[in-house]
Amino acid sequence: MASEPVNVNEFQELAKQVLPKMYYDFYTGGAEDQFTLKENVEAFRRITLRPRVLVDVSRIDMSTTVLGYKISAPIMIAPTSMHQLAHPEGEVATARAAAASNTIMVFKRRDISAQIVQRAEKNGYKAIVLTVDAPRLGRREADIKNNDKCFRRMISPQLKNFEGLISTELDCDEGSNLEAFVRAVYDDSLCWEDVIGWLKSITNLPILVKGILTHEDARKAVEVGVAGIVVSNHGARQLDYTPATISVLEEVLQAVGGKVPVLFDGGIRRGTDVFKALALGAQAVLVGRPVIYGLAANGEDGVRKVMKMLKDELELTMALSGCPSVKDITRSHVRTECGRLRSQL
């Protein structure tokens, strides 16, 4: 690509040009048929905007508050892994570019999980995000194919969080190295009361759960006392044929009933996507793959550009929709597929 990227999608092509194929496949791939991977993005295109005109939009305020902390815009960096495959500076470059979210998995050895949580608290992190949709690794066929070629011998960067705690050097004859790592260390016997109660006993940080897609799980999360919910299908990397996250956002919000904040993750590629998620009730959105693509293309500066593009597009969308502030974005500013069908009856 000769010219500078003008939108977030173009960073993906730049990443493809600079990354080894197996690394690019690792970041871009989804589970099995990748139906949900496509739907996460396509579902946004089925939501249309309903702008208001003749509104004073000479000043646009994108700032909002999440868990009591004010941020400049309702766009955050999603918990993602292995940034050093994209760029030598890895998560350090990402963290420099924006206030990064943090995530953990609960391991079979809870002393390891406890040390990671306590380390996060000591270093000033403001919350713990517990990923709850990965008791086992989804079937990511691109990784499996790459493993057959040379993925087992891929020089994967040592996961700094685990240095001195566990070995990340695993080899396997079938599947992928990452799949073998998950089988060895993640605990697939966890249940709601067990894990949330245990986490609360070892930290004073608010605990958010990431990976909620149904009203049943949303209610359960509120019952056990989580501080927030992230609507997410793990970037479509776990269970294929789950719904696009934007299509279940309202279901989760209705179940929560305003008791805890609800954040959104999955398929954000445009400022209009951010606007649509906010209009449907999300307090903020998380951005995953585009950040990785920016990091691969140009390190810290690439991440900054990705975030700035999304913010600039959101600001323009708000202005053209007649919304001078985030609180002015309402459900009436969007029409979903169901809404269109009802209007035709």
Short mmCIF file of C-alpha atoms in Angstrom, two decimals:
data_model
loop_
_atom_site.label_atom_id
_atom_site.label_comp_id
_atom_site.label_asym_id
_atom_site.label_seq_id
_atom_site.Cartn_x
_atom_site.Cartn_y
_atom_site.Cartn_z
CA MET A 1 0.00 0.00 0.00
CA ALA A 2 1.75 3.10 -1.27
CA SER A 3 -0.21 5.74 0.61
CA GLU A 4 -0.84 6.14 4.32
CA PRO A 5 -3.91 4.26 5.60
CA VAL A 6 -7.03 6.40 5.77
CA ASN A 7 -9.13 3.99 7.83
CA VAL A 8 -8.60 1.22 10.35
CA ASN A 9 -9.34 -1.57 7.87
CA GLU A 10 -6.31 -0.61 5.78
CA PHE A 11 -4.00 -1.36 8.70
CA GLN A 12 -4.90 -5.03 8.29
CA GLU A 13 -3.33 -5.11 4.84
CA LEU A 14 -0.22 -3.41 6.19
CA ALA A 15 0.00 -6.03 8.94
CA LYS A 16 -0.35 -8.81 6.37
CA GLN A 17 2.59 -7.38 4.43
CA VAL A 18 4.99 -7.29 7.39
CA LEU A 19 4.00 -10.32 9.50
CA PRO A 20 5.04 -13.92 8.87
CA LYS A 21 2.01 -15.83 7.59
CA MET A 22 1.65 -17.94 10.74
CA TYR A 23 1.60 -14.84 12.95
CA TYR A 24 -0.90 -13.08 10.70
CA ASP A 25 -3.10 -16.18 10.70
CA PHE A 26 -2.91 -16.36 14.49
CA TYR A 27 -4.26 -12.83 14.85
CA THR A 28 -6.87 -12.87 12.09
CA GLY A 29 -8.25 -16.39 12.38
CA GLY A 30 -11.47 -17.48 14.01
CA ALA A 31 -12.91 -20.80 15.09
CA GLU A 32 -13.82 -23.54 12.60
CA ASP A 33 -15.91 -22.17 9.67
CA GLN A 34 -15.34 -18.59 10.86
CA PHE A 35 -19.05 -17.81 10.52
CA THR A 36 -19.09 -15.75 13.71
CA LEU A 37 -15.85 -14.02 12.72
CA LYS A 38 -17.56 -12.63 9.61
CA GLU A 39 -20.82 -11.91 11.45
CA ASN A 40 -19.12 -9.78 14.11
CA VAL A 41 -18.36 -7.24 11.38
CA GLU A 42 -21.29 -7.83 9.02
CA ALA A 43 -23.91 -7.40 11.76
CA PHE A 44 -22.88 -3.76 12.16
CA ARG A 45 -23.68 -3.14 8.49
CA ARG A 46 -27.28 -4.19 9.07
CA ILE A 47 -27.73 -1.39 11.62
CA THR A 48 -28.51 2.00 10.11
CA LEU A 49 -28.28 5.46 11.62
CA ARG A 50 -31.16 7.90 12.27
CA PRO A 51 -29.52 11.35 12.48
CA ARG A 52 -31.01 14.54 13.92
CA VAL A 53 -30.50 17.85 12.13
CA LEU A 54 -30.29 21.50 13.16
CA VAL A 55 -28.57 20.68 16.45
CA ASP A 56 -25.68 22.78 17.75
CA VAL A 57 -22.66 20.50 17.25
CA SER A 58 -19.99 23.19 17.25
CA ARG A 59 -18.46 21.43 20.26
CA ILE A 60 -18.35 17.65 20.53
CA ASP A 61 -17.61 16.05 23.92
CA MET A 62 -16.68 12.37 23.59
CA SER A 63 -15.56 11.93 27.20
CA THR A 64 -17.24 9.40 29.44
CA THR A 65 -16.75 7.58 32.74
CA VAL A 66 -16.02 3.87 33.22
CA LEU A 67 -15.89 2.43 36.74
CA GLY A 68 -15.57 5.93 38.09
CA TYR A 69 -12.62 6.90 35.88
CA LYS A 70 -13.03 9.58 33.23
CA ILE A 71 -11.68 8.72 29.78
CA SER A 72 -11.39 10.93 26.70
CA ALA A 73 -13.63 8.75 24.55
CA PRO A 74 -15.64 5.54 25.03
CA ILE A 75 -13.04 3.54 23.10
CA MET A 76 -10.69 1.22 25.00
CA ILE A 77 -8.10 -1.39 24.10
CA ALA A 78 -9.37 -4.94 24.46
CA PRO A 79 -7.43 -7.62 26.33
CA THR A 80 -5.43 -9.43 23.65
CA SER A 81 -2.41 -11.70 23.86
CA MET A 82 1.07 -12.15 22.42
CA HIS A 83 1.65 -8.63 21.13
CA GLN A 84 5.35 -9.43 20.66
CA LEU A 85 4.46 -11.58 17.68
CA ALA A 86 3.29 -8.33 16.05
CA HIS A 87 6.13 -6.06 17.22
CA PRO A 88 9.30 -6.52 19.30
CA GLU A 89 8.12 -4.05 21.96
CA GLY A 90 4.81 -5.91 22.28
CA GLU A 91 2.44 -4.86 25.04
CA VAL A 92 4.85 -2.15 26.18
CA ALA A 93 4.29 -0.27 22.92
CA THR A 94 0.55 -0.83 23.15
CA ALA A 95 0.46 0.42 26.73
CA ARG A 96 2.38 3.52 25.78
CA ALA A 97 -0.14 4.27 23.04
CA ALA A 98 -3.18 4.09 25.32
CA ALA A 99 -4.28 3.09 28.80
CA ALA A 100 -4.49 -0.64 28.20
CA SER A 101 -7.06 -2.98 29.71
CA ASN A 102 -5.70 -5.96 31.62
CA THR A 103 -6.99 -9.51 31.58
CA ILE A 104 -6.24 -12.76 33.34
CA MET A 105 -7.12 -16.40 33.04
CA VAL A 106 -7.57 -18.57 36.13
CA PHE A 107 -5.10 -21.42 36.08
CA LYS A 108 -5.25 -24.87 37.59
CA ARG A 109 -2.57 -23.63 39.98
CA ARG A 110 -4.38 -20.84 41.80
CA ASP A 111 -1.22 -19.62 43.44
CA ILE A 112 -0.14 -18.46 39.98
CA SER A 113 -3.41 -16.62 39.40
CA ALA A 114 -3.20 -15.06 42.84
CA GLN A 115 0.32 -13.75 42.19
CA ILE A 116 -0.74 -12.21 38.88
CA VAL A 117 -3.77 -10.52 40.45
CA GLN A 118 -1.74 -9.16 43.35
CA ARG A 119 0.98 -7.96 40.96
CA ALA A 120 -1.65 -6.08 38.94
CA GLU A 121 -3.05 -4.46 42.07
CA LYS A 122 0.42 -3.47 43.28
CA ASN A 123 1.26 -1.87 39.93
CA GLY A 124 -1.76 0.39 39.87
CA TYR A 125 -4.23 -1.44 37.69
CA LYS A 126 -7.80 -0.30 38.26
CA ALA A 127 -9.74 -3.50 37.58
CA ILE A 128 -9.44 -7.21 36.83
CA VAL A 129 -11.03 -8.52 33.64
CA LEU A 130 -11.76 -12.24 33.91
CA THR A 131 -12.21 -14.00 30.57
CA VAL A 132 -14.92 -16.59 31.14
CA ASP A 133 -15.51 -18.10 27.69
CA ALA A 134 -12.34 -20.15 27.34
CA PRO A 135 -12.43 -23.27 29.55
CA ARG A 136 -10.81 -24.89 26.53
CA LEU A 137 -9.35 -23.45 23.35
CA GLY A 138 -11.60 -23.13 20.33
CA ARG A 139 -10.66 -25.05 17.19
CA ARG A 140 -8.61 -22.56 15.19
CA GLU A 141 -7.83 -24.44 12.03
CA ALA A 142 -5.34 -21.95 10.59
CA ASP A 143 -3.17 -22.41 13.67
CA ILE A 144 -3.47 -26.18 13.36
CA LYS A 145 -2.34 -26.06 9.72
CA ASN A 146 0.55 -23.78 10.56
CA ASN A 147 1.52 -26.13 13.36
CA ASP A 148 1.87 -28.91 10.81
CA LYS A 149 4.29 -26.75 8.83
CA CYS A 150 6.45 -25.25 11.54
CA PHE A 151 4.27 -23.69 14.23
CA ARG A 152 5.67 -26.02 16.86
CA ARG A 153 9.11 -24.61 16.21
CA MET A 154 7.89 -20.99 16.14
CA ILE A 155 9.95 -18.86 18.50
CA SER A 156 7.09 -17.58 20.63
CA PRO A 157 8.10 -14.79 23.03
CA GLN A 158 8.22 -15.77 26.66
CA LEU A 159 5.06 -14.58 28.38
CA LYS A 160 6.54 -12.08 30.81
CA ASN A 161 3.65 -12.35 33.28
CA PHE A 162 4.51 -16.01 33.83
CA GLU A 163 8.29 -15.85 34.04
CA GLY A 164 9.43 -17.83 37.04
CA LEU A 165 5.91 -19.20 37.61
CA ILE A 166 5.27 -21.71 34.84
CA SER A 167 6.95 -22.90 31.67
CA THR A 168 5.43 -21.70 28.40
CA GLU A 169 7.61 -24.01 26.34
CA LEU A 170 5.24 -26.75 25.22
CA ASP A 171 5.40 -29.01 22.21
CA CYS A 172 2.72 -31.19 20.68
CA ASP A 173 2.26 -33.56 17.78
CA GLU A 174 -1.34 -32.53 17.04
CA GLY A 175 -3.19 -29.23 17.24
CA SER A 176 -1.30 -26.05 18.08
CA ASN A 177 1.23 -25.09 20.71
CA LEU A 178 -1.27 -22.64 22.21
CA GLU A 179 -3.87 -25.41 22.45
CA ALA A 180 -1.39 -27.60 24.31
CA PHE A 181 -0.58 -24.74 26.69
CA VAL A 182 -4.27 -24.18 27.46
CA ARG A 183 -4.89 -27.87 28.09
CA ALA A 184 -1.95 -28.00 30.47
CA VAL A 185 -2.64 -24.98 32.64
CA TYR A 186 -6.23 -23.69 32.37
CA ASP A 187 -8.91 -25.00 34.71
CA ASP A 188 -12.06 -26.13 32.86
CA SER A 189 -13.87 -27.04 36.10
CA LEU A 190 -14.49 -23.45 37.23
CA CYS A 191 -18.01 -22.33 38.14
CA TRP A 192 -19.59 -18.98 39.01
CA GLU A 193 -19.61 -18.92 42.83
CA ASP A 194 -16.26 -20.65 43.03
CA VAL A 195 -14.16 -18.35 40.87
CA ILE A 196 -15.80 -14.98 41.59
CA GLY A 197 -15.85 -15.61 45.34
CA TRP A 198 -12.22 -16.68 45.29
CA LEU A 199 -11.11 -13.63 43.28
CA LYS A 200 -12.95 -11.31 45.65
CA SER A 201 -11.10 -12.91 48.53
CA ILE A 202 -7.68 -12.03 47.12
CA THR A 203 -8.21 -8.53 45.69
CA ASN A 204 -10.05 -5.29 46.34
CA LEU A 205 -10.09 -4.41 42.65
CA PRO A 206 -13.43 -4.45 40.83
CA ILE A 207 -13.92 -7.65 38.82
CA LEU A 208 -15.42 -7.60 35.32
CA VAL A 209 -16.32 -10.73 33.40
CA LYS A 210 -15.64 -10.85 29.66
CA GLY A 211 -17.44 -13.35 27.43
CA ILE A 212 -21.15 -12.90 28.24
CA LEU A 213 -23.62 -13.50 25.37
CA THR A 214 -26.93 -14.44 27.03
CA HIS A 215 -29.41 -12.96 29.47
CA GLU A 216 -29.05 -16.05 31.66
CA ASP A 217 -25.32 -15.52 32.17
CA ALA A 218 -25.77 -11.77 32.51
CA ARG A 219 -28.19 -12.25 35.42
CA LYS A 220 -25.89 -14.82 37.00
CA ALA A 221 -22.94 -12.42 36.78
CA VAL A 222 -24.92 -9.74 38.59
CA GLU A 223 -26.06 -12.26 41.23
CA VAL A 224 -22.50 -13.24 42.14
CA GLY A 225 -21.46 -9.61 42.44
CA VAL A 226 -19.32 -8.69 39.45
CA ALA A 227 -18.57 -4.99 38.95
CA GLY A 228 -19.16 -5.05 35.21
CA ILE A 229 -19.82 -7.17 32.12
CA VAL A 230 -18.09 -7.29 28.74
CA VAL A 231 -20.33 -8.61 25.97
CA SER A 232 -17.88 -10.64 23.88
CA ASN A 233 -17.50 -13.85 21.89
CA HIS A 234 -13.69 -13.81 22.18
CA GLY A 235 -13.25 -12.30 18.74
CA ALA A 236 -15.05 -15.34 17.29
CA ARG A 237 -12.05 -17.47 18.23
CA GLN A 238 -13.80 -19.89 20.59
CA LEU A 239 -17.24 -21.29 19.66
CA ASP A 240 -18.28 -20.77 16.06
CA TYR A 241 -21.95 -20.02 15.24
CA THR A 242 -22.44 -17.95 18.34
CA PRO A 243 -24.23 -14.69 17.51
CA ALA A 244 -22.44 -11.50 16.58
CA THR A 245 -21.91 -9.58 19.81
CA ILE A 246 -23.73 -6.48 18.60
CA SER A 247 -26.84 -8.61 18.02
CA VAL A 248 -27.03 -9.69 21.70
CA LEU A 249 -25.98 -6.45 23.35
CA GLU A 250 -29.55 -5.35 24.10
CA GLU A 251 -30.46 -8.77 25.50
CA VAL A 252 -27.63 -8.54 28.01
CA LEU A 253 -28.44 -4.94 28.90
CA GLN A 254 -32.08 -5.75 29.58
CA ALA A 255 -31.05 -8.61 31.87
CA VAL A 256 -28.60 -6.41 33.78
CA GLY A 257 -31.13 -3.63 34.21
CA GLY A 258 -28.53 -0.95 34.86
CA LYS A 259 -27.10 -2.67 37.95
CA VAL A 260 -23.56 -2.84 36.53
CA PRO A 261 -21.87 -1.21 33.52
CA VAL A 262 -21.88 -3.16 30.27
CA LEU A 263 -18.96 -2.83 27.85
CA PHE A 264 -18.90 -4.11 24.27
CA ASP A 265 -16.26 -6.12 22.38
CA GLY A 266 -16.29 -7.50 18.85
CA GLY A 267 -16.25 -6.23 15.29
CA ILE A 268 -15.45 -2.54 15.85
CA ARG A 269 -13.84 -1.21 12.68
CA ARG A 270 -15.39 2.26 12.28
CA GLY A 271 -16.43 5.22 14.37
CA THR A 272 -19.96 4.49 13.20
CA ASP A 273 -19.63 1.05 14.82
CA VAL A 274 -18.73 2.72 18.12
CA PHE A 275 -21.74 5.03 17.77
CA LYS A 276 -24.07 2.09 17.08
CA ALA A 277 -22.86 0.17 20.14
CA LEU A 278 -23.30 3.24 22.34
CA ALA A 279 -26.79 3.86 20.92
CA LEU A 280 -27.75 0.28 21.80
CA GLY A 281 -26.64 0.87 25.39
CA ALA A 282 -22.94 0.02 25.78
CA GLN A 283 -21.02 2.28 28.14
CA ALA A 284 -17.85 1.92 26.06
CA VAL A 285 -16.35 -0.36 23.42
CA LEU A 286 -13.18 -2.45 23.34
CA VAL A 287 -10.99 -2.68 20.24
CA GLY A 288 -8.86 -5.78 19.65
CA ARG A 289 -7.58 -6.81 16.22
CA PRO A 290 -7.25 -3.26 14.79
CA VAL A 291 -4.85 -2.41 17.61
CA ILE A 292 -2.73 -5.46 16.74
CA TYR A 293 -2.72 -4.47 13.06
CA GLY A 294 -1.58 -0.96 13.95
CA LEU A 295 1.10 -2.37 16.23
CA ALA A 296 2.38 -4.69 13.49
CA ALA A 297 2.39 -1.91 10.89
CA ASN A 298 4.15 0.76 12.90
CA GLY A 299 4.58 -0.08 16.56
CA GLU A 300 3.40 2.41 19.15
CA ASP A 301 2.68 5.05 16.51
CA GLY A 302 0.51 2.59 14.60
CA VAL A 303 -1.61 1.93 17.68
CA ARG A 304 -1.95 5.66 18.27
CA LYS A 305 -3.11 6.17 14.69
CA VAL A 306 -5.69 3.40 14.94
CA MET A 307 -7.17 4.86 18.12
CA LYS A 308 -7.11 8.39 16.71
CA MET A 309 -8.87 7.28 13.53
CA LEU A 310 -11.67 5.68 15.52
CA LYS A 311 -12.01 8.73 17.75
CA ASP A 312 -12.04 11.11 14.79
CA GLU A 313 -14.66 9.01 13.02
CA LEU A 314 -16.79 8.85 16.17
CA GLU A 315 -16.58 12.62 16.59
CA LEU A 316 -17.72 13.17 13.00
CA THR A 317 -20.53 10.63 13.37
CA MET A 318 -21.74 12.37 16.52
CA ALA A 319 -21.69 15.75 14.77
CA LEU A 320 -23.54 14.50 11.69
CA SER A 321 -26.06 12.66 13.88
CA GLY A 322 -26.82 15.70 16.03
CA CYS A 323 -25.20 14.41 19.23
CA PRO A 324 -22.93 16.97 20.93
CA SER A 325 -22.06 14.56 23.78
CA VAL A 326 -22.01 10.84 24.46
CA LYS A 327 -25.08 11.12 26.71
CA ASP A 328 -27.02 12.51 23.73
CA ILE A 329 -26.58 9.23 21.82
CA THR A 330 -29.81 7.26 22.31
CA ARG A 331 -31.55 4.13 21.07
CA SER A 332 -33.60 6.28 18.71
CA HIS A 333 -30.46 7.11 16.73
CA VAL A 334 -30.20 3.61 15.24
CA ARG A 335 -32.46 1.15 13.50
CA THR A 336 -31.69 -2.54 13.75
CA GLU A 337 -32.78 -5.28 11.38
CA CYS A 338 -35.63 -6.22 13.73
CA GLY A 339 -36.72 -2.60 13.82
CA ARG A 340 -36.83 -2.42 10.04
CA LEU A 341 -38.93 -5.56 9.83
CA ARG A 342 -41.41 -4.22 12.43
CA SER A 343 -41.71 -0.95 10.54
CA GLN A 344 -42.66 -2.85 7.38
CA LEU A 345 -45.48 -4.79 9.04
#
